[in-house]
CSV table of N, CA and C in Angstrom, one decimal:
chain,number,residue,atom,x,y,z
A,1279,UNK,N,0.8,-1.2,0.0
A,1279,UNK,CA,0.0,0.0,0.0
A,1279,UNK,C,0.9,1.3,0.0
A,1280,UNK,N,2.3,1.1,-0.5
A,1280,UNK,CA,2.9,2.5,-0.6
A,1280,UNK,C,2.6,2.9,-1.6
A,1281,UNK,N,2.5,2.6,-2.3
A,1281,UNK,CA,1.2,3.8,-3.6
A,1281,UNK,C,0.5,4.5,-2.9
A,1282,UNK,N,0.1,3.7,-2.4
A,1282,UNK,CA,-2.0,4.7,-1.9
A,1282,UNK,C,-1.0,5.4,-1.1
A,1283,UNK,N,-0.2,5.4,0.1
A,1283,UNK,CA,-0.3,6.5,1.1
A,1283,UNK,C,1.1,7.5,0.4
A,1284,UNK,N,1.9,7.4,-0.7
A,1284,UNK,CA,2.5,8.1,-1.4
A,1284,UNK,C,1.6,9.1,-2.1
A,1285,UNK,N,0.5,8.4,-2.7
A,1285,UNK,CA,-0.8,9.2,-3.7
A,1285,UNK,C,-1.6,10.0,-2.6
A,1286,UNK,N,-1.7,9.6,-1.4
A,1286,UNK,CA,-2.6,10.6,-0.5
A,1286,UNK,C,-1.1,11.8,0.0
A,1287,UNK,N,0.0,11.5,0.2
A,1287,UNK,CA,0.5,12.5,0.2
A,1287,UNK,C,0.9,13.6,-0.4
A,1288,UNK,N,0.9,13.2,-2.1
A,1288,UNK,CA,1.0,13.9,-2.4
A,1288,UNK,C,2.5,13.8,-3.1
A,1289,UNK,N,3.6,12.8,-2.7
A,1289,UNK,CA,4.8,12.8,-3.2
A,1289,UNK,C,5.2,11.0,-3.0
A,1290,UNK,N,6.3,11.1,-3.9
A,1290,UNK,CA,7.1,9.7,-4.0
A,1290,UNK,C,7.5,9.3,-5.0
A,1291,UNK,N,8.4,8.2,-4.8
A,1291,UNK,CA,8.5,7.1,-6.2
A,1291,UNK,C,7.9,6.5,-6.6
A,1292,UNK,N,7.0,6.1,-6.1
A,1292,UNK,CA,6.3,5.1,-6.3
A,1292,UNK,C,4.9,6.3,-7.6
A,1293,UNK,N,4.6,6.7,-6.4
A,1293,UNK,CA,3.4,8.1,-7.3
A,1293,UNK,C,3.5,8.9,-8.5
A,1294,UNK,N,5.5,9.4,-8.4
A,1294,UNK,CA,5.6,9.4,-9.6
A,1294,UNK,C,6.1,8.7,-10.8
A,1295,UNK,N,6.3,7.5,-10.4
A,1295,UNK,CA,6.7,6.3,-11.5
A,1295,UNK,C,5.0,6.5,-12.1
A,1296,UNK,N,3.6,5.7,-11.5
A,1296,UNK,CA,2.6,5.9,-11.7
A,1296,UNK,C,1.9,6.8,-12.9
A,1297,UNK,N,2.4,8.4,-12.2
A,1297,UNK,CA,2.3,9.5,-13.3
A,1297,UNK,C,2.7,9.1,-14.8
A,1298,UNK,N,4.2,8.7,-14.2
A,1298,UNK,CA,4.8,8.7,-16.0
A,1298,UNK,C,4.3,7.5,-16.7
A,1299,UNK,N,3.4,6.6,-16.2
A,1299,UNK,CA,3.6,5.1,-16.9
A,1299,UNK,C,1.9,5.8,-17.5
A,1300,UNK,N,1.5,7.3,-16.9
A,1300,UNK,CA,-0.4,7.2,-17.3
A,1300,UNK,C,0.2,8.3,-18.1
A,1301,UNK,N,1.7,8.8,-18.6
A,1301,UNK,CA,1.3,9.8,-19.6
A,1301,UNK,C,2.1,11.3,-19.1
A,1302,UNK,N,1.6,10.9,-18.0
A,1302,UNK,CA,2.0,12.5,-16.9
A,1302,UNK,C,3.0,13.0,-16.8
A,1303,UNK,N,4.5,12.1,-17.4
A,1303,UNK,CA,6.0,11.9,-17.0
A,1303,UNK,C,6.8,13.7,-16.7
A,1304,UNK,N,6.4,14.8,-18.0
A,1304,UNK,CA,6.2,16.2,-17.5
A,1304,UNK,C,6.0,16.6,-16.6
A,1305,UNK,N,4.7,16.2,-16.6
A,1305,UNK,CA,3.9,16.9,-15.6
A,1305,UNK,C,3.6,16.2,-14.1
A,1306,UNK,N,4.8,15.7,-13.9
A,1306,UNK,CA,4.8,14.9,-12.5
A,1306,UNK,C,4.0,15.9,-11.3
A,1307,UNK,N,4.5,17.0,-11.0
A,1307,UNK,CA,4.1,17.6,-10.1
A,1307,UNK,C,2.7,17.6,-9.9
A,1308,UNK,N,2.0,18.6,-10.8
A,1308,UNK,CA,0.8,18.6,-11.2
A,1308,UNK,C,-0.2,17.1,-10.6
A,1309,UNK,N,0.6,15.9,-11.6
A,1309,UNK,CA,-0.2,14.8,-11.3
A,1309,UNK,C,0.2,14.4,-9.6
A,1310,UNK,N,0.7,14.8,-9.1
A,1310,UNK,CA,1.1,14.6,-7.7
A,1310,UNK,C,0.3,15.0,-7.0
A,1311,UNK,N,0.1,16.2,-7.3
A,1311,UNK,CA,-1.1,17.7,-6.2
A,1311,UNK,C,-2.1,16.6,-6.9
A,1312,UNK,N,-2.4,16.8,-8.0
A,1312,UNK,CA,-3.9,15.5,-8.2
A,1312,UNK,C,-4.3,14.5,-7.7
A,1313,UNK,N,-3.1,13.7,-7.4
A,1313,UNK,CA,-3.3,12.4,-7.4
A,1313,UNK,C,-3.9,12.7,-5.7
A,1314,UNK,N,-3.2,13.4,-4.8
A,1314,UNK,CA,-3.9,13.8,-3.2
A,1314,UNK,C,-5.2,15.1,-2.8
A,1315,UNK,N,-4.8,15.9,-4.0
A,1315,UNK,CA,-7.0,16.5,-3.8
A,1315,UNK,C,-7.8,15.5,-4.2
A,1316,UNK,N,-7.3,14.3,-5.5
A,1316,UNK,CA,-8.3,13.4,-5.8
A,1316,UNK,C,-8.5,12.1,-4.6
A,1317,UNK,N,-7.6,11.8,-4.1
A,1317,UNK,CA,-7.2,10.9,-2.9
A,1317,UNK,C,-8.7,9.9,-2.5
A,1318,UNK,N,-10.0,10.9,-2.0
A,1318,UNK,CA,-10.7,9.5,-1.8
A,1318,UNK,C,-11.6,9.2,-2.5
A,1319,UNK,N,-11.7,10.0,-3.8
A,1319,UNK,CA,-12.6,9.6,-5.3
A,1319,UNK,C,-11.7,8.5,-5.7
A,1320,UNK,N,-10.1,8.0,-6.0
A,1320,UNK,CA,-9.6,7.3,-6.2
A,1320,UNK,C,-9.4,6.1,-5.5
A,1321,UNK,N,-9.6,6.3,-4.4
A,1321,UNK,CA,-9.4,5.0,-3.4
A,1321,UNK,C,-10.6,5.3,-2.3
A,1322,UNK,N,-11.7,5.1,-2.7
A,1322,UNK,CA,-13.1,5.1,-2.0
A,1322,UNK,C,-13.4,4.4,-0.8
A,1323,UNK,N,-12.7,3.4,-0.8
A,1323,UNK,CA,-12.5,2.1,-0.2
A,1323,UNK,C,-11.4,1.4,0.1
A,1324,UNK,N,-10.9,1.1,1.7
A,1324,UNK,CA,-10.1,0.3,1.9
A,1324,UNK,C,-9.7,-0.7,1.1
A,1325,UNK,N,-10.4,-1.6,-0.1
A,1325,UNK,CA,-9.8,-2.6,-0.6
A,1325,UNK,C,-9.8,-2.2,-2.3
A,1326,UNK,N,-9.2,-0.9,-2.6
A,1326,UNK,CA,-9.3,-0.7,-3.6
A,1326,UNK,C,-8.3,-1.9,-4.9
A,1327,UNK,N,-9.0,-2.2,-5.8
A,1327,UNK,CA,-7.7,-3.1,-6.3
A,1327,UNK,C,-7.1,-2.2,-7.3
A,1328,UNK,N,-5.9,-3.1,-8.1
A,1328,UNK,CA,-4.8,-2.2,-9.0
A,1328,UNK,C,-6.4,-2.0,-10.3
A,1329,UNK,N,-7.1,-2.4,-10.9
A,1329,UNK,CA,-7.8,-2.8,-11.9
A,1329,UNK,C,-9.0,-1.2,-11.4
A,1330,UNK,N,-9.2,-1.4,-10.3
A,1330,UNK,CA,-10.1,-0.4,-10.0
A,1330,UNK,C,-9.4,1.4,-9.7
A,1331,UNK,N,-8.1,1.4,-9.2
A,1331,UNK,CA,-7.4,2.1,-9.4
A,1331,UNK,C,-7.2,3.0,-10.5
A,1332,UNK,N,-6.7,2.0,-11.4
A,1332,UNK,CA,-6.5,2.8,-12.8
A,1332,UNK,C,-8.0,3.2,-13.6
A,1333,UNK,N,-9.2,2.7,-13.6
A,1333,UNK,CA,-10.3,2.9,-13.8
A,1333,UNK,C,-10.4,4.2,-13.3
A,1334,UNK,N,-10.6,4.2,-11.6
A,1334,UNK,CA,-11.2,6.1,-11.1
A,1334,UNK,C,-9.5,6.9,-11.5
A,1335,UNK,N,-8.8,6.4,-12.0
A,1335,UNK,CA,-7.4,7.2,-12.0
A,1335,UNK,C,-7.7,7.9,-13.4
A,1336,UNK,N,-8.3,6.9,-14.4
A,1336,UNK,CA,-8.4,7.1,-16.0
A,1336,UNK,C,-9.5,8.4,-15.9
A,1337,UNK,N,-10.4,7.8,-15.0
A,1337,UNK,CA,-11.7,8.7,-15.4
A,1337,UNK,C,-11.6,10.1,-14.6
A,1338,UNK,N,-10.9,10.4,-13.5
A,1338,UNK,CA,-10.5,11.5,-12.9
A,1338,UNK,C,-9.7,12.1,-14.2
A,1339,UNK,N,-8.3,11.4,-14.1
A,1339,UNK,CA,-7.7,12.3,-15.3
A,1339,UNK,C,-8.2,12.8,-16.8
A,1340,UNK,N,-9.4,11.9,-16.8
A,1340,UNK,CA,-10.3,12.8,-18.1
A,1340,UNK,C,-11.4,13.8,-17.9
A,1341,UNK,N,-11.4,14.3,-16.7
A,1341,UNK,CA,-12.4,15.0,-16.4
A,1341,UNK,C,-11.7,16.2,-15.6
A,1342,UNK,N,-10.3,16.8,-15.7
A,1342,UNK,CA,-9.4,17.2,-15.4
A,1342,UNK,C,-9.1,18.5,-16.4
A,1343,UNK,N,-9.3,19.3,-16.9
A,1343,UNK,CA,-8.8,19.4,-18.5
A,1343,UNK,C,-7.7,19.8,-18.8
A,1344,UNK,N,-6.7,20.4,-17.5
A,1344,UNK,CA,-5.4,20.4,-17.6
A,1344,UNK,C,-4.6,19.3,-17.9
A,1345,UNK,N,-5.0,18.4,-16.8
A,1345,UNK,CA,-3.7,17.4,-16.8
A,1345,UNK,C,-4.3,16.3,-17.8
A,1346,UNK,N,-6.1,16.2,-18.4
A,1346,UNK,CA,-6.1,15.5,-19.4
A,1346,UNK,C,-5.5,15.8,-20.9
A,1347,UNK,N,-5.3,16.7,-21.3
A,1347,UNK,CA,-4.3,17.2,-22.1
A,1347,UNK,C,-3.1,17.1,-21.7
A,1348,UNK,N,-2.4,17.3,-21.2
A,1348,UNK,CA,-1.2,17.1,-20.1
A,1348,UNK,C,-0.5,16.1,-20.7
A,1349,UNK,N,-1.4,14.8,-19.9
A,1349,UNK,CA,-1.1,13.2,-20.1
A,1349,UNK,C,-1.4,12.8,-21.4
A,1350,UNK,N,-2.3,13.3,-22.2
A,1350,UNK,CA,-3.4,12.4,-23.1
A,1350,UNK,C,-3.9,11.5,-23.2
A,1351,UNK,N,-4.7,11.8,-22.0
A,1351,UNK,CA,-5.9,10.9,-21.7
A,1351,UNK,C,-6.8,11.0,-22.2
């Protein structure tokens, strides 16, 4: 679970490897501050899986209009 609590803080390796593999590699920062205002739309639930992750990660980052251009999503 060092993703999730890297992604709720807002920094890391792990959070920004993540960024760059969805596109974001630029725009790390940005997707960083995102990844922890978005924090419990993306992990709604203690048992979030990888499959569902990238799902609310995809559909946040397209409803974003910065960083969905950004990434190209």
């Amino acid at each position: 679970r060092a993703l999730e609590r890297e992604m709720a803080a807002g920094k890391g390796q792990y959070a920004s490897s993540l960024g760059a593999l969805m596109g974001c590699g630029a725009h790390t920062d940005a997707f960083l501050s995102f990844s922890k205002s978005r924090y419990e739309t993306l992990f709604p639930s203690a048992g979030v899986t990888p499959k569902e992750l990238l799902e609310n990660l995809t559909r946040e980052l397209a409803s974003d209009k910065t960083l969905s251009q950004a990434c190209g999503v």
